[in-house]
Amino acid sequence: QFVDLYLCGEYRGTYQISDQVQIGDKRIPIDSNNGWFLEAVTETNAKEEPYFQISGNTYCINIKNPEDVYLTDAKKEEIKDYCQKAYYDKVLFNDYNDNYTPSTGYRAYWEEKDLVDYYVATELIGNYDAFISCYAYKEDGSDKLHMGPLWDQDIAFGNNNVYNENSGFVKDWGKYKYSIYSYIMKDARFAEQSYLRWKEIYDRGIVSHLTNRIDELAGLLEQSQQKNYALGNNNSYGFN
């Protein structure tokens, strides 16, 4: 939601406000006491207690849920052991010559459809933050993690000088090499599923839908953005 901010009657700029990612109805569909809600971060200054490090990888996992009395030492160790396999062991050592290993490879720990959707959406909108911080969740006792939801789009849609016409693909980003996708894209079946998903949403008109929405927002913000930049607010790339 875009807003024009006034303080004491003085216009201070145009901003975008949004909710945080939360557990709840039509949000993260897990039990608020025992469900797992995790944030994988690659920047050391982004780790928050309680967290743990993935051995052999740059990922730290911030445990957003369970909290308080529900996050016992035993539960934390269970989450840590599961994530070590999901984010590294079963990804790095997956048998990529055997393209479909649902019971022994990374698919035993991840819902494949969500991995595909997250990758395709990231490719589509060019969100450079997608592999620096990404969420995952699952119900306590369920078999697989779900990747997502998408979030933090402030330097997506070309609002950075990394994603551009010359090197615009996810595989060209520096942070991509730290993500699980740098491994699972070696899986021919996963690559095929990603292609088919992209073709599906392309054929359904995703490009025209997005461009029409961009035009709508441009019209809505025409006067506001002129006032905003007249204040000297930043109109350069969001990331350098």
PDB file of N, CA and C in Angstrom, residues 114-134 147-153 155-158 160 163 168-171 173 176 179 181 198 201:
ATOM      1  N   ASP A 114       6.748 -25.966  -4.296  1.00  0.00           N
ATOM      2  CA  ASP A 114       7.073 -24.676  -3.695  1.00  0.00           C
ATOM      3  C   ASP A 114       8.470 -24.208  -4.086  1.00  0.00           C
ATOM      4  N   LEU A 115       9.415 -25.148  -4.165  1.00  0.00           N
ATOM      5  CA  LEU A 115      10.749 -24.794  -4.639  1.00  0.00           C
ATOM      6  C   LEU A 115      10.701 -24.241  -6.057  1.00  0.00           C
ATOM      7  N   VAL A 116       9.905 -24.871  -6.901  1.00  0.00           N
ATOM      8  CA  VAL A 116       9.754 -24.420  -8.283  1.00  0.00           C
ATOM      9  C   VAL A 116       9.135 -23.033  -8.331  1.00  0.00           C
ATOM     10  N   ASP A 117       8.037 -22.833  -7.609  1.00  0.00           N
ATOM     11  CA  ASP A 117       7.337 -21.552  -7.651  1.00  0.00           C
ATOM     12  C   ASP A 117       8.217 -20.414  -7.140  1.00  0.00           C
ATOM     13  N   TYR A 118       8.974 -20.678  -6.075  1.00  0.00           N
ATOM     14  CA  TYR A 118       9.842 -19.639  -5.521  1.00  0.00           C
ATOM     15  C   TYR A 118      10.915 -19.247  -6.539  1.00  0.00           C
ATOM     16  N   TYR A 119      11.479 -20.246  -7.200  1.00  0.00           N
ATOM     17  CA  TYR A 119      12.521 -19.977  -8.191  1.00  0.00           C
ATOM     18  C   TYR A 119      11.960 -19.198  -9.384  1.00  0.00           C
ATOM     19  N   VAL A 120      10.843 -19.643  -9.906  1.00  0.00           N
ATOM     20  CA  VAL A 120      10.263 -18.995 -11.084  1.00  0.00           C
ATOM     21  C   VAL A 120       9.857 -17.555 -10.758  1.00  0.00           C
ATOM     22  N   ALA A 121       9.254 -17.347  -9.594  1.00  0.00           N
ATOM     23  CA  ALA A 121       8.855 -15.994  -9.204  1.00  0.00           C
ATOM     24  C   ALA A 121      10.065 -15.083  -9.034  1.00  0.00           C
ATOM     25  N   THR A 122      11.134 -15.611  -8.453  1.00  0.00           N
ATOM     26  CA  THR A 122      12.352 -14.827  -8.278  1.00  0.00           C
ATOM     27  C   THR A 122      12.954 -14.444  -9.617  1.00  0.00           C
ATOM     28  N   GLU A 123      12.965 -15.370 -10.526  1.00  0.00           N
ATOM     29  CA  GLU A 123      13.450 -15.092 -11.872  1.00  0.00           C
ATOM     30  C   GLU A 123      12.602 -14.029 -12.555  1.00  0.00           C
ATOM     31  N   LEU A 124      11.297 -14.139 -12.387  1.00  0.00           N
ATOM     32  CA  LEU A 124      10.371 -13.222 -13.050  1.00  0.00           C
ATOM     33  C   LEU A 124      10.528 -11.788 -12.567  1.00  0.00           C
ATOM     34  N   ILE A 125      10.603 -11.584 -11.252  1.00  0.00           N
ATOM     35  CA  ILE A 125      10.599 -10.219 -10.714  1.00  0.00           C
ATOM     36  C   ILE A 125      12.002  -9.697 -10.412  1.00  0.00           C
ATOM     37  N   GLY A 126      13.015 -10.549 -10.518  1.00  0.00           N
ATOM     38  CA  GLY A 126      14.379 -10.097 -10.317  1.00  0.00           C
ATOM     39  C   GLY A 126      14.664  -9.629  -8.904  1.00  0.00           C
ATOM     40  N   ASN A 127      14.222 -10.411  -7.916  1.00  0.00           N
ATOM     41  CA  ASN A 127      14.431 -10.013  -6.521  1.00  0.00           C
ATOM     42  C   ASN A 127      15.797 -10.477  -6.039  1.00  0.00           C
ATOM     43  N   TYR A 128      16.745  -9.560  -5.998  1.00  0.00           N
ATOM     44  CA  TYR A 128      18.117  -9.906  -5.631  1.00  0.00           C
ATOM     45  C   TYR A 128      18.240 -10.350  -4.174  1.00  0.00           C
ATOM     46  N   ASP A 129      17.282  -9.984  -3.336  1.00  0.00           N
ATOM     47  CA  ASP A 129      17.291 -10.400  -1.932  1.00  0.00           C
ATOM     48  C   ASP A 129      16.787 -11.824  -1.716  1.00  0.00           C
ATOM     49  N   ALA A 130      16.298 -12.455  -2.761  1.00  0.00           N
ATOM     50  CA  ALA A 130      15.592 -13.728  -2.601  1.00  0.00           C
ATOM     51  C   ALA A 130      16.440 -14.815  -1.971  1.00  0.00           C
ATOM     52  N   PHE A 131      17.755 -14.785  -2.196  1.00  0.00           N
ATOM     53  CA  PHE A 131      18.621 -15.830  -1.658  1.00  0.00           C
ATOM     54  C   PHE A 131      19.492 -15.320  -0.516  1.00  0.00           C
ATOM     55  N   ILE A 132      19.339 -14.065  -0.161  1.00  0.00           N
ATOM     56  CA  ILE A 132      20.040 -13.515   0.992  1.00  0.00           C
ATOM     57  C   ILE A 132      19.240 -13.788   2.260  1.00  0.00           C
ATOM     58  N   SER A 133      17.925 -13.713   2.123  1.00  0.00           N
ATOM     59  CA  SER A 133      17.021 -14.029   3.233  1.00  0.00           C
ATOM     60  C   SER A 133      15.780 -14.680   2.648  1.00  0.00           C
ATOM     61  N   CYS A 134      15.482 -15.893   3.069  1.00  0.00           N
ATOM     62  CA  CYS A 134      14.298 -16.566   2.541  1.00  0.00           C
ATOM     63  C   CYS A 134      13.654 -17.399   3.641  1.00  0.00           C
ATOM     64  N   MET A 147       8.935 -23.859   0.830  1.00  0.00           N
ATOM     65  CA  MET A 147       9.715 -22.650   0.598  1.00  0.00           C
ATOM     66  C   MET A 147       8.766 -21.459   0.436  1.00  0.00           C
ATOM     67  N   GLY A 148       9.075 -20.354   1.108  1.00  0.00           N
ATOM     68  CA  GLY A 148       8.272 -19.151   0.988  1.00  0.00           C
ATOM     69  C   GLY A 148       7.691 -18.750   2.334  1.00  0.00           C
ATOM     70  N   PRO A 149       6.890 -17.705   2.327  1.00  0.00           N
ATOM     71  CA  PRO A 149       6.414 -16.965   1.156  1.00  0.00           C
ATOM     72  C   PRO A 149       7.451 -15.981   0.619  1.00  0.00           C
ATOM     73  N   LEU A 150       7.171 -15.460  -0.576  1.00  0.00           N
ATOM     74  CA  LEU A 150       7.987 -14.393  -1.131  1.00  0.00           C
ATOM     75  C   LEU A 150       7.871 -13.160  -0.244  1.00  0.00           C
ATOM     76  N   TRP A 151       8.957 -12.409  -0.136  1.00  0.00           N
ATOM     77  CA  TRP A 151       8.893 -11.191   0.663  1.00  0.00           C
ATOM     78  C   TRP A 151      10.046 -10.275   0.272  1.00  0.00           C
ATOM     79  N   ASP A 152      10.034  -9.051   0.829  1.00  0.00           N
ATOM     80  CA  ASP A 152      11.138  -8.090   0.695  1.00  0.00           C
ATOM     81  C   ASP A 152      11.438  -7.808  -0.769  1.00  0.00           C
ATOM     82  N   GLN A 153      10.510  -7.138  -1.432  1.00  0.00           N
ATOM     83  CA  GLN A 153      10.644  -6.893  -2.864  1.00  0.00           C
ATOM     84  C   GLN A 153      11.170  -5.492  -3.190  1.00  0.00           C
ATOM     85  N   ILE A 155      14.048  -4.218  -3.745  1.00  0.00           N
ATOM     86  CA  ILE A 155      15.018  -4.084  -4.826  1.00  0.00           C
ATOM     87  C   ILE A 155      14.739  -5.083  -5.947  1.00  0.00           C
ATOM     88  N   ALA A 156      13.470  -5.465  -6.081  1.00  0.00           N
ATOM     89  CA  ALA A 156      13.043  -6.295  -7.202  1.00  0.00           C
ATOM     90  C   ALA A 156      12.608  -5.406  -8.370  1.00  0.00           C
ATOM     91  N   PHE A 157      12.168  -6.022  -9.444  1.00  0.00           N
ATOM     92  CA  PHE A 157      11.646  -5.319 -10.620  1.00  0.00           C
ATOM     93  C   PHE A 157      12.642  -4.292 -11.162  1.00  0.00           C
ATOM     94  N   GLY A 158      13.929  -4.628 -11.129  1.00  0.00           N
ATOM     95  CA  GLY A 158      14.926  -3.754 -11.724  1.00  0.00           C
ATOM     96  C   GLY A 158      15.420  -2.634 -10.845  1.00  0.00           C
ATOM     97  N   ASN A 160      17.696  -2.209  -8.866  1.00  0.00           N
ATOM     98  CA  ASN A 160      19.063  -2.439  -8.421  1.00  0.00           C
ATOM     99  C   ASN A 160      19.943  -2.479  -9.659  1.00  0.00           C
ATOM    100  N   TYR A 163      20.601  -6.789 -11.291  1.00  0.00           N
ATOM    101  CA  TYR A 163      19.658  -7.427 -12.217  1.00  0.00           C
ATOM    102  C   TYR A 163      19.422  -6.469 -13.377  1.00  0.00           C
ATOM    103  N   GLY A 168      20.763 -10.681 -16.324  1.00  0.00           N
ATOM    104  CA  GLY A 168      19.512 -10.636 -15.607  1.00  0.00           C
ATOM    105  C   GLY A 168      19.007 -11.946 -15.059  1.00  0.00           C
ATOM    106  N   PHE A 169      19.755 -13.030 -15.224  1.00  0.00           N
ATOM    107  CA  PHE A 169      19.259 -14.314 -14.780  1.00  0.00           C
ATOM    108  C   PHE A 169      19.765 -14.650 -13.375  1.00  0.00           C
ATOM    109  N   VAL A 170      18.940 -15.360 -12.647  1.00  0.00           N
ATOM    110  CA  VAL A 170      19.271 -15.731 -11.275  1.00  0.00           C
ATOM    111  C   VAL A 170      20.649 -16.385 -11.188  1.00  0.00           C
ATOM    112  N   LYS A 171      20.975 -17.246 -12.126  1.00  0.00           N
ATOM    113  CA  LYS A 171      22.236 -17.987 -12.071  1.00  0.00           C
ATOM    114  C   LYS A 171      23.458 -17.081 -12.133  1.00  0.00           C
ATOM    115  N   TRP A 173      23.740 -14.217 -10.423  1.00  0.00           N
ATOM    116  CA  TRP A 173      23.863 -13.412  -9.211  1.00  0.00           C
ATOM    117  C   TRP A 173      24.882 -14.028  -8.261  1.00  0.00           C
ATOM    118  N   TYR A 176      23.414 -16.240  -5.506  1.00  0.00           N
ATOM    119  CA  TYR A 176      22.805 -17.493  -5.952  1.00  0.00           C
ATOM    120  C   TYR A 176      23.669 -18.695  -5.591  1.00  0.00           C
ATOM    121  N   SER A 179      22.957 -20.477  -2.362  1.00  0.00           N
ATOM    122  CA  SER A 179      21.618 -21.011  -2.130  1.00  0.00           C
ATOM    123  C   SER A 179      21.532 -22.475  -2.520  1.00  0.00           C
ATOM    124  N   TYR A 181      19.526 -23.590  -4.543  1.00  0.00           N
ATOM    125  CA  TYR A 181      19.192 -23.673  -5.968  1.00  0.00           C
ATOM    126  C   TYR A 181      20.430 -23.870  -6.837  1.00  0.00           C
ATOM    127  N   TRP A 198       7.028 -21.964 -15.668  1.00  0.00           N
ATOM    128  CA  TRP A 198       7.139 -20.661 -16.312  1.00  0.00           C
ATOM    129  C   TRP A 198       6.261 -20.602 -17.566  1.00  0.00           C
ATOM    130  N   ILE A 201       2.505 -20.096 -16.577  1.00  0.00           N
ATOM    131  CA  ILE A 201       2.066 -18.760 -16.168  1.00  0.00           C
ATOM    132  C   ILE A 201       2.245 -17.747 -17.301  1.00  0.00           C
TER     133      ILE A 201
END
